[in-house]
mmCIF file with all atom_site columns, C-alpha atoms in Angstrom:
data_model
loop_
_atom_site.group_PDB
_atom_site.id
_atom_site.type_symbol
_atom_site.label_atom_id
_atom_site.label_alt_id
_atom_site.label_comp_id
_atom_site.label_asym_id
_atom_site.label_entity_id
_atom_site.label_seq_id
_atom_site.pdbx_PDB_ins_code
_atom_site.Cartn_x
_atom_site.Cartn_y
_atom_site.Cartn_z
_atom_site.occupancy
_atom_site.B_iso_or_equiv
_atom_site.pdbx_formal_charge
_atom_site.auth_seq_id
_atom_site.auth_comp_id
_atom_site.auth_asym_id
_atom_site.auth_atom_id
_atom_site.pdbx_PDB_model_num
ATOM 1  C CA . UNK A 1 1  ? 114.050 89.007  125.442 1.00 90.00 ? 1  UNK A CA 1
ATOM 2  C CA . UNK A 1 2  ? 111.598 89.766  122.619 1.00 92.00 ? 2  UNK A CA 1
ATOM 3  C CA . UNK A 1 3  ? 108.656 88.689  124.717 1.00 95.00 ? 3  UNK A CA 1
ATOM 4  C CA . UNK A 1 4  ? 109.536 90.989  127.611 1.00 95.00 ? 4  UNK A CA 1
ATOM 5  C CA . UNK A 1 5  ? 110.336 93.921  125.292 1.00 95.00 ? 5  UNK A CA 1
ATOM 6  C CA . UNK A 1 6  ? 107.000 93.597  123.497 1.00 96.00 ? 6  UNK A CA 1
ATOM 7  C CA . UNK A 1 7  ? 105.138 93.274  126.790 1.00 96.00 ? 7  UNK A CA 1
ATOM 8  C CA . UNK A 1 8  ? 106.826 96.436  128.097 1.00 96.00 ? 8  UNK A CA 1
ATOM 9  C CA . UNK A 1 9  ? 105.896 98.380  124.949 1.00 96.00 ? 9  UNK A CA 1
ATOM 10 C CA . UNK A 1 10 ? 102.265 97.268  125.007 1.00 97.00 ? 10 UNK A CA 1
ATOM 11 C CA . UNK A 1 11 ? 101.874 98.018  128.728 1.00 96.00 ? 11 UNK A CA 1
ATOM 12 C CA . UNK A 1 12 ? 102.852 101.617 127.982 1.00 96.00 ? 12 UNK A CA 1
ATOM 13 C CA . UNK A 1 13 ? 100.060 101.952 125.425 1.00 96.00 ? 13 UNK A CA 1
ATOM 14 C CA . UNK A 1 14 ? 97.061  100.414 127.207 1.00 96.00 ? 14 UNK A CA 1
ATOM 15 C CA . UNK A 1 15 ? 94.789  101.599 130.021 1.00 96.00 ? 15 UNK A CA 1
ATOM 16 C CA . UNK A 1 16 ? 94.816  98.205  131.782 1.00 95.00 ? 16 UNK A CA 1
ATOM 17 C CA . UNK A 1 17 ? 98.489  97.130  131.901 1.00 96.00 ? 17 UNK A CA 1
ATOM 18 C CA . UNK A 1 18 ? 97.814  94.313  134.370 1.00 96.00 ? 18 UNK A CA 1
ATOM 19 C CA . UNK A 1 19 ? 95.795  92.451  131.715 1.00 95.00 ? 19 UNK A CA 1
ATOM 20 C CA . UNK A 1 20 ? 98.625  92.375  129.144 1.00 96.00 ? 20 UNK A CA 1
ATOM 21 C CA . UNK A 1 21 ? 100.028 88.935  128.336 1.00 96.00 ? 21 UNK A CA 1
ATOM 22 C CA . UNK A 1 22 ? 102.496 87.980  125.625 1.00 96.00 ? 22 UNK A CA 1
ATOM 23 C CA . UNK A 1 23 ? 102.594 84.275  124.802 1.00 96.00 ? 23 UNK A CA 1
ATOM 24 C CA . UNK A 1 24 ? 105.389 82.746  122.742 1.00 95.00 ? 24 UNK A CA 1
ATOM 25 C CA . UNK A 1 25 ? 104.741 79.847  120.387 1.00 92.00 ? 25 UNK A CA 1
ATOM 26 C CA . UNK A 1 26 ? 106.833 78.138  117.750 1.00 90.00 ? 26 UNK A CA 1
ATOM 27 C CA . UNK A 1 27 ? 105.317 77.787  114.332 1.00 80.00 ? 27 UNK A CA 1
ATOM 28 C CA . UNK A 1 28 ? 106.453 76.394  111.011 1.00 85.00 ? 28 UNK A CA 1
ATOM 29 C CA . UNK A 1 29 ? 107.392 79.899  109.903 1.00 85.00 ? 29 UNK A CA 1
ATOM 30 C CA . UNK A 1 30 ? 109.313 80.792  113.055 1.00 89.00 ? 30 UNK A CA 1
ATOM 31 C CA . UNK A 1 31 ? 108.465 82.261  116.427 1.00 93.00 ? 31 UNK A CA 1
ATOM 32 C CA . UNK A 1 32 ? 104.993 83.716  117.072 1.00 95.00 ? 32 UNK A CA 1
ATOM 33 C CA . UNK A 1 33 ? 104.369 86.311  119.787 1.00 95.00 ? 33 UNK A CA 1
ATOM 34 C CA . UNK A 1 34 ? 100.675 86.532  120.673 1.00 95.00 ? 34 UNK A CA 1
ATOM 35 C CA . UNK A 1 35 ? 99.603  89.725  122.434 1.00 97.00 ? 35 UNK A CA 1
ATOM 36 C CA . UNK A 1 36 ? 96.558  89.395  124.703 1.00 96.00 ? 36 UNK A CA 1
ATOM 37 C CA . UNK A 1 37 ? 95.017  92.584  126.132 1.00 96.00 ? 37 UNK A CA 1
ATOM 38 C CA . UNK A 1 38 ? 91.815  93.697  127.815 1.00 95.00 ? 38 UNK A CA 1
ATOM 39 C CA . UNK A 1 39 ? 89.026  93.962  125.186 1.00 95.00 ? 39 UNK A CA 1
ATOM 40 C CA . UNK A 1 40 ? 88.712  97.693  125.946 1.00 95.00 ? 40 UNK A CA 1
ATOM 41 C CA . UNK A 1 41 ? 92.362  98.211  124.964 1.00 95.00 ? 41 UNK A CA 1
ATOM 42 C CA . UNK A 1 42 ? 92.263  96.271  121.703 1.00 95.00 ? 42 UNK A CA 1
ATOM 43 C CA . UNK A 1 43 ? 91.715  99.403  119.618 1.00 94.00 ? 43 UNK A CA 1
ATOM 44 C CA . UNK A 1 44 ? 94.646  101.152 121.273 1.00 94.00 ? 44 UNK A CA 1
ATOM 45 C CA . UNK A 1 45 ? 97.029  98.293  120.452 1.00 95.00 ? 45 UNK A CA 1
ATOM 46 C CA . UNK A 1 46 ? 95.847  97.979  116.857 1.00 95.00 ? 46 UNK A CA 1
ATOM 47 C CA . UNK A 1 47 ? 95.679  101.732 116.299 1.00 94.00 ? 47 UNK A CA 1
ATOM 48 C CA . UNK A 1 48 ? 94.097  103.706 113.506 1.00 94.00 ? 48 UNK A CA 1
ATOM 49 C CA . UNK A 1 49 ? 94.296  101.645 110.306 1.00 94.00 ? 49 UNK A CA 1
ATOM 50 C CA . UNK A 1 50 ? 96.691  99.245  112.085 1.00 94.00 ? 50 UNK A CA 1
ATOM 51 C CA . UNK A 1 51 ? 99.510  101.772 112.427 1.00 96.00 ? 51 UNK A CA 1
ATOM 52 C CA . UNK A 1 52 ? 100.344 100.993 116.064 1.00 96.00 ? 52 UNK A CA 1
ATOM 53 C CA . UNK A 1 53 ? 100.367 97.229  115.469 1.00 96.00 ? 53 UNK A CA 1
ATOM 54 C CA . UNK A 1 54 ? 102.569 97.730  112.419 1.00 96.00 ? 54 UNK A CA 1
ATOM 55 C CA . UNK A 1 55 ? 105.002 99.855  114.451 1.00 96.00 ? 55 UNK A CA 1
ATOM 56 C CA . UNK A 1 56 ? 105.169 97.174  117.160 1.00 96.00 ? 56 UNK A CA 1
ATOM 57 C CA . UNK A 1 57 ? 105.876 94.537  114.510 1.00 95.00 ? 57 UNK A CA 1
ATOM 58 C CA . UNK A 1 58 ? 108.624 96.699  113.002 1.00 95.00 ? 58 UNK A CA 1
ATOM 59 C CA . UNK A 1 59 ? 110.321 97.160  116.387 1.00 95.00 ? 59 UNK A CA 1
ATOM 60 C CA . UNK A 1 60 ? 110.167 93.461  117.238 1.00 95.00 ? 60 UNK A CA 1
ATOM 61 C CA . UNK A 1 61 ? 111.542 92.537  113.810 1.00 94.00 ? 61 UNK A CA 1
ATOM 62 C CA . UNK A 1 62 ? 114.457 94.917  114.343 1.00 94.00 ? 62 UNK A CA 1
ATOM 63 C CA . UNK A 1 63 ? 115.144 93.437  117.784 1.00 94.00 ? 63 UNK A CA 1
ATOM 64 C CA . UNK A 1 64 ? 114.933 89.877  116.432 1.00 93.00 ? 64 UNK A CA 1
ATOM 65 C CA . UNK A 1 65 ? 118.263 90.308  114.628 1.00 90.00 ? 65 UNK A CA 1
ATOM 66 C CA . UNK A 1 66 ? 117.428 88.272  111.559 1.00 88.00 ? 66 UNK A CA 1
ATOM 67 C CA . UNK A 1 67 ? 115.241 85.622  113.191 1.00 90.00 ? 67 UNK A CA 1
ATOM 68 C CA . UNK A 1 68 ? 111.761 85.073  111.819 1.00 93.00 ? 68 UNK A CA 1
ATOM 69 C CA . UNK A 1 69 ? 109.273 86.509  114.314 1.00 94.00 ? 69 UNK A CA 1
ATOM 70 C CA . UNK A 1 70 ? 105.591 87.225  113.854 1.00 93.00 ? 70 UNK A CA 1
ATOM 71 C CA . UNK A 1 71 ? 103.488 89.395  116.181 1.00 94.00 ? 71 UNK A CA 1
ATOM 72 C CA . UNK A 1 72 ? 99.758  88.677  116.420 1.00 94.00 ? 72 UNK A CA 1
ATOM 73 C CA . UNK A 1 73 ? 97.260  90.754  118.380 1.00 95.00 ? 73 UNK A CA 1
ATOM 74 C CA . UNK A 1 74 ? 94.705  88.231  119.666 1.00 93.00 ? 74 UNK A CA 1
ATOM 75 C CA . UNK A 1 75 ? 91.060  89.123  120.206 1.00 87.00 ? 75 UNK A CA 1
ATOM 76 C CA . UNK A 1 76 ? 89.872  87.107  123.218 1.00 79.00 ? 76 UNK A CA 1
#
């Protein structure tokens, strides 16, 4: 559920929604959600001074209901 919610949120922000991918991985510290976007949209997802990325992380943490989840924006 977290993966699809994050993907939906990011697709609403970017100019190229078809290029958005969210990959789930398990790490030692919990679940990791990696967000892959078109290089032109990277600035939109990160936002000014990281505010948009921080907001996305806050929303996913709230949806995680106590589970440890990390959101990484990956530069391809």
